[in-house]
JSON list of C-alpha atoms in Angstrom, two decimals:
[
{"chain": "A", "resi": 1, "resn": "UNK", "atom": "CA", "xyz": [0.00, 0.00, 0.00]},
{"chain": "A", "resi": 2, "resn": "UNK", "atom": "CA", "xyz": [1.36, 3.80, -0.05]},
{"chain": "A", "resi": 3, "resn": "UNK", "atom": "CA", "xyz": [-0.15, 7.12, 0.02]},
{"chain": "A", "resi": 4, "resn": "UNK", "atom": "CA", "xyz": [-0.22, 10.58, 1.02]},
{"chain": "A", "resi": 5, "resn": "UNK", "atom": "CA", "xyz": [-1.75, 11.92, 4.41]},
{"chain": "A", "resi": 6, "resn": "UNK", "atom": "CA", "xyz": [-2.33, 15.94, 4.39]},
{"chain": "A", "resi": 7, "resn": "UNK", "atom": "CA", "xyz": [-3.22, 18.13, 6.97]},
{"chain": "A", "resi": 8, "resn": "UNK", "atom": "CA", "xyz": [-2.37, 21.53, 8.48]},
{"chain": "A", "resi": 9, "resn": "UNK", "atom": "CA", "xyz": [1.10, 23.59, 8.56]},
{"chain": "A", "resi": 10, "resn": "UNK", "atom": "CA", "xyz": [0.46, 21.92, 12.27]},
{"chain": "A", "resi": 11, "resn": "UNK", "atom": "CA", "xyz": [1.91, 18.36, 10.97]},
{"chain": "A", "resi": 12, "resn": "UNK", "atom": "CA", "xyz": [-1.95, 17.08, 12.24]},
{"chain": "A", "resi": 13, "resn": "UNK", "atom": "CA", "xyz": [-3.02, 14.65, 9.32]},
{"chain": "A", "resi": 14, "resn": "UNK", "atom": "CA", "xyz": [-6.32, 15.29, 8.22]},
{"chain": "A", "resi": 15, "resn": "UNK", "atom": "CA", "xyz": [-6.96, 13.25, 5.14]},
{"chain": "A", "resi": 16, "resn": "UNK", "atom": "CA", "xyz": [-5.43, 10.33, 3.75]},
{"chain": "A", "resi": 17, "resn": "UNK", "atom": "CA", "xyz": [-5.24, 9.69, 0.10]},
{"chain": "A", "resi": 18, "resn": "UNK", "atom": "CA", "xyz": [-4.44, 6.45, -0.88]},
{"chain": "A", "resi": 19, "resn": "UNK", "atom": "CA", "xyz": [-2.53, 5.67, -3.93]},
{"chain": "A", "resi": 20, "resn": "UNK", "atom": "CA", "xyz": [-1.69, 3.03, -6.84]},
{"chain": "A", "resi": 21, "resn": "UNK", "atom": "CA", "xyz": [1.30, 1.37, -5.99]},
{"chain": "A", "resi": 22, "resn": "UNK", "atom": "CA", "xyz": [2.47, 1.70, -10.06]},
{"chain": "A", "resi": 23, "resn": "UNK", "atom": "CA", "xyz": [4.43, -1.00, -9.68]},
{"chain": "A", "resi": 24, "resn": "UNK", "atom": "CA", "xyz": [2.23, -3.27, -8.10]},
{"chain": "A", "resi": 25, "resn": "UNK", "atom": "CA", "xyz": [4.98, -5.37, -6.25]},
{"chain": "A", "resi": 26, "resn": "UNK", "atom": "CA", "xyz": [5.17, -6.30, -2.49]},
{"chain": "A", "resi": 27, "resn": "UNK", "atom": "CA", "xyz": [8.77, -5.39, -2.60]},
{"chain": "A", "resi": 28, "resn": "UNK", "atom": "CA", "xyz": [8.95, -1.85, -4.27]},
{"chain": "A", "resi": 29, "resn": "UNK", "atom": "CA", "xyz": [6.79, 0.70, -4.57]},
{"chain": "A", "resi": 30, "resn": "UNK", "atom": "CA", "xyz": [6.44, 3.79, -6.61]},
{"chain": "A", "resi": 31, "resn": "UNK", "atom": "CA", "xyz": [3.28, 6.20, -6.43]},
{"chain": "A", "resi": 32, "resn": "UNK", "atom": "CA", "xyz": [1.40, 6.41, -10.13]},
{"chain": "A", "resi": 33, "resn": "UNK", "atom": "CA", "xyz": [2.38, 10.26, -10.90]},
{"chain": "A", "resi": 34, "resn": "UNK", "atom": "CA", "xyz": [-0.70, 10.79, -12.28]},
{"chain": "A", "resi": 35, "resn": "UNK", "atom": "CA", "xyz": [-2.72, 10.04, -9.25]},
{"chain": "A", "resi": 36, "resn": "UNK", "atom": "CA", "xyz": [0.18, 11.85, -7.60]},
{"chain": "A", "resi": 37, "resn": "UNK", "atom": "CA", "xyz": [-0.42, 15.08, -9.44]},
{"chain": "A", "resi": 38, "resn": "UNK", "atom": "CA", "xyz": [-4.24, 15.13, -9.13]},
{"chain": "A", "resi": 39, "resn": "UNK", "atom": "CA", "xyz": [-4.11, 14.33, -5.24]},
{"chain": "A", "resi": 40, "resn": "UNK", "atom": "CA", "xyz": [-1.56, 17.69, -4.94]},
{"chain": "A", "resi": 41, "resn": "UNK", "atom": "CA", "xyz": [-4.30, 19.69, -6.71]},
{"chain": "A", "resi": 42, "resn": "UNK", "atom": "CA", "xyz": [-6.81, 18.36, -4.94]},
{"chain": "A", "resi": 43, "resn": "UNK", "atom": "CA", "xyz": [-4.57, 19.11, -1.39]},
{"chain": "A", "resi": 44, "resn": "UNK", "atom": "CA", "xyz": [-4.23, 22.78, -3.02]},
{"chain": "A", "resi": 45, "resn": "UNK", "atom": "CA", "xyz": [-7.80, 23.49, -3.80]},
{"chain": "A", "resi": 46, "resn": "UNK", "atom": "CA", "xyz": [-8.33, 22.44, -0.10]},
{"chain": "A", "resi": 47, "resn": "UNK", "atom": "CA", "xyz": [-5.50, 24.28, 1.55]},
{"chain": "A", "resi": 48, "resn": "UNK", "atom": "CA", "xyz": [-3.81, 21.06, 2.95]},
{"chain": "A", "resi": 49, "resn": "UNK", "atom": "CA", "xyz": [-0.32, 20.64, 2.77]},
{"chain": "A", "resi": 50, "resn": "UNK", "atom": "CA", "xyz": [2.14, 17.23, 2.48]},
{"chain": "A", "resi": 51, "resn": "UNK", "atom": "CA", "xyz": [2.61, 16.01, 5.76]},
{"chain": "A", "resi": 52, "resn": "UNK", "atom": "CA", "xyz": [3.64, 12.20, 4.92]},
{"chain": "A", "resi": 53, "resn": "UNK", "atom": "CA", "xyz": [4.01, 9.85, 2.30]},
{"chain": "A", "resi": 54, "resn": "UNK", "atom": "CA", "xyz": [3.24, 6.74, 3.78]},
{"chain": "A", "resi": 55, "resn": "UNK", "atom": "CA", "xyz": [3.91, 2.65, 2.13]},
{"chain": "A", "resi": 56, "resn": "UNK", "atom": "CA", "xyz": [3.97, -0.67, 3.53]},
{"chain": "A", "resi": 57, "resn": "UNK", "atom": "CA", "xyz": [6.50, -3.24, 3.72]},
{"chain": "A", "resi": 58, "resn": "UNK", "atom": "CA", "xyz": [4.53, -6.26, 3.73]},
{"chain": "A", "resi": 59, "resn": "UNK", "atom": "CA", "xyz": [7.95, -8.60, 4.23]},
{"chain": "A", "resi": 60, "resn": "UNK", "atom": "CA", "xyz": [10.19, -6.21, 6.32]},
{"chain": "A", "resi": 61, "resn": "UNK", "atom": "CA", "xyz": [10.41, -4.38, 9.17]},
{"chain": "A", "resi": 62, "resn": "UNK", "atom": "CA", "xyz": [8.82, -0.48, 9.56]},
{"chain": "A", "resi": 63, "resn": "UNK", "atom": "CA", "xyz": [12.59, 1.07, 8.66]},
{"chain": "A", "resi": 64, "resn": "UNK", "atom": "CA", "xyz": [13.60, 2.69, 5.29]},
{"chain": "A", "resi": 65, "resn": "UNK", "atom": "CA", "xyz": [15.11, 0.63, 2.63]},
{"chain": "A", "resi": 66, "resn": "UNK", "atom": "CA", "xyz": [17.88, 1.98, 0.97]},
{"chain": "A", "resi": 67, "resn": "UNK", "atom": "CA", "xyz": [15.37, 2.34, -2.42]},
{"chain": "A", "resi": 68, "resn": "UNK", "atom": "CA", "xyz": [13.21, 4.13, 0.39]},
{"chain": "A", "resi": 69, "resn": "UNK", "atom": "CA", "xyz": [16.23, 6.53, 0.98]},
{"chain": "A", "resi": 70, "resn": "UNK", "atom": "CA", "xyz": [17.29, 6.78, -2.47]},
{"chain": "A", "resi": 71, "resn": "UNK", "atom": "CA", "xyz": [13.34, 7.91, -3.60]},
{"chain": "A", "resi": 72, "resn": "UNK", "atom": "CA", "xyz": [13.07, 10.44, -0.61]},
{"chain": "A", "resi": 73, "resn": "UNK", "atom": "CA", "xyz": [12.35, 13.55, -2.43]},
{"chain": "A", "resi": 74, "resn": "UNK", "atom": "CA", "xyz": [10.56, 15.21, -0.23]},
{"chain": "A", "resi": 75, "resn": "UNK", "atom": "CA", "xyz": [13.08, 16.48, 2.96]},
{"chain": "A", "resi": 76, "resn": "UNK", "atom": "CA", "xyz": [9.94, 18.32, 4.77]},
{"chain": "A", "resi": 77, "resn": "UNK", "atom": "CA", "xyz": [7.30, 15.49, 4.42]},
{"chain": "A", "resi": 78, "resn": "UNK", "atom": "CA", "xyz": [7.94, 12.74, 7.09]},
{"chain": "A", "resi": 79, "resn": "UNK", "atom": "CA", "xyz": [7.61, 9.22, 5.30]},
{"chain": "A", "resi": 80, "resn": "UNK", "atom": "CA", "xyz": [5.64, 6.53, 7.82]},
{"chain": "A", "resi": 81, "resn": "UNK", "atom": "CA", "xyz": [6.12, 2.99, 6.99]},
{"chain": "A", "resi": 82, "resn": "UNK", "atom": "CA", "xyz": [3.82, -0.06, 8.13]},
{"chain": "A", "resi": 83, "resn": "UNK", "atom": "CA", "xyz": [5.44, -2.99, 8.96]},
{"chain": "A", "resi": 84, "resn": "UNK", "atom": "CA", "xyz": [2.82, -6.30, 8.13]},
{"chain": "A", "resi": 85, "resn": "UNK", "atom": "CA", "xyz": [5.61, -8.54, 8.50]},
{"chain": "A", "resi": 86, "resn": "UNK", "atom": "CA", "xyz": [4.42, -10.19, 12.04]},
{"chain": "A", "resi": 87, "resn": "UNK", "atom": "CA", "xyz": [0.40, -10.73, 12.81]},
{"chain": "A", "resi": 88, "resn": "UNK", "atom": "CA", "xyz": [0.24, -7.17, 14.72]},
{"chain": "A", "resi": 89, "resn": "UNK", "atom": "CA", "xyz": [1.36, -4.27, 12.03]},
{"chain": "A", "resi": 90, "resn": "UNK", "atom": "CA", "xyz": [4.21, -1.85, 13.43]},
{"chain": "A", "resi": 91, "resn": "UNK", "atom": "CA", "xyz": [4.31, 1.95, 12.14]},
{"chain": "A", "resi": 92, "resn": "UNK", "atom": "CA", "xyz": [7.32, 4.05, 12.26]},
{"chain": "A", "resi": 93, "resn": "UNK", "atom": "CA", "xyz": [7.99, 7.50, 10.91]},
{"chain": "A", "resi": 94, "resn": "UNK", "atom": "CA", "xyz": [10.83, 9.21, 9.84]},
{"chain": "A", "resi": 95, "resn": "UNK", "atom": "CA", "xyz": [12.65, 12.34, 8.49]},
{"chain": "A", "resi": 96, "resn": "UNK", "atom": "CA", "xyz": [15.21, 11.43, 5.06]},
{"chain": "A", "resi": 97, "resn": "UNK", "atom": "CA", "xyz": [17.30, 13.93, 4.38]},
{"chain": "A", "resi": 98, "resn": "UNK", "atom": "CA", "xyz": [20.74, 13.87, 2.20]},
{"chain": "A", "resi": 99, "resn": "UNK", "atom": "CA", "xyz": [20.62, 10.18, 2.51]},
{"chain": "A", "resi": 100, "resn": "UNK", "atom": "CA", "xyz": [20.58, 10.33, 5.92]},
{"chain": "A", "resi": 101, "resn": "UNK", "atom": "CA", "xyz": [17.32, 8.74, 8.12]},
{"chain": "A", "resi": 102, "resn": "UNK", "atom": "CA", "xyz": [16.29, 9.91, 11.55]},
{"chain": "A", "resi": 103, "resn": "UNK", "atom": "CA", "xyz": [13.13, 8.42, 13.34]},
{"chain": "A", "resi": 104, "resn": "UNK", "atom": "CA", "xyz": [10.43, 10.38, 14.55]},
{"chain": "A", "resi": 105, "resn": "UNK", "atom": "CA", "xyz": [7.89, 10.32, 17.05]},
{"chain": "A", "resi": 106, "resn": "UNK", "atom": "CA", "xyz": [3.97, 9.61, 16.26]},
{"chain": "A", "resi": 107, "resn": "UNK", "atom": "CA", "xyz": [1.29, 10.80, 18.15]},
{"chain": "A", "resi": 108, "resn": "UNK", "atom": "CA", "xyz": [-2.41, 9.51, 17.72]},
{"chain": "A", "resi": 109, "resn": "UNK", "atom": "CA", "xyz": [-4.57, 11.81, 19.03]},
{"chain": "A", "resi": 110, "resn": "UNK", "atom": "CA", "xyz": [-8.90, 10.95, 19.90]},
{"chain": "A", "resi": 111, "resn": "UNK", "atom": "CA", "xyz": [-10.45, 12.42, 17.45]}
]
């Protein structure tokens, strides 16, 4: 799975736009750029901004690959990764900047 979750300048995700995986593999993914490009319109008509791109590793643990790294092209959004490899998913975010990964917290919040 992968997608884009947009919110507020605040980093609070407020909608969650799921996406193609274009390659439609359970070992890479890359987002279909034409979905891509209407989902950053649709953001902009709404005032939301990127606040992560999230995908799944279905077979691996919730920590950037090093195609993850190498496709990181956006240093402000936070990229959150789902783990399905045991029978309870794990989620982990992270900054990826210059090649270099840093972890982040997540907060869930009651709506």
């Amino acid at each position: 799975a992968c997608g884009i979750l947009a919110g507020g300048s605040d980093g609070r995700v407020t909608r969650f736009f799921p996406l193609e995986n274009a390659e439609h593999s359970q070992t890479f993914y890359l987002m279909d750029s034409q979905e891509q490009f209407r989902v950053f319109d649709e953001m902009q008509n709404e005032g939301l901004e990127l606040v992560a791109i999230f995908h799944s590793h279905p077979h691996s643990p919730a920590f950037p690959s090093g195609h993850d790294v190498n496709l990181a092209f956006y240093p402000d959004s936070i990229y959150l990764i789902v783990s399905l490899m045991d029978a309870r998913p794990e989620s982990h975010a992270f900054r990826i900047f210059e090649e270099r990964v840093r972890e982040i917290e997540i907060v869930m919040e009651e709506p």
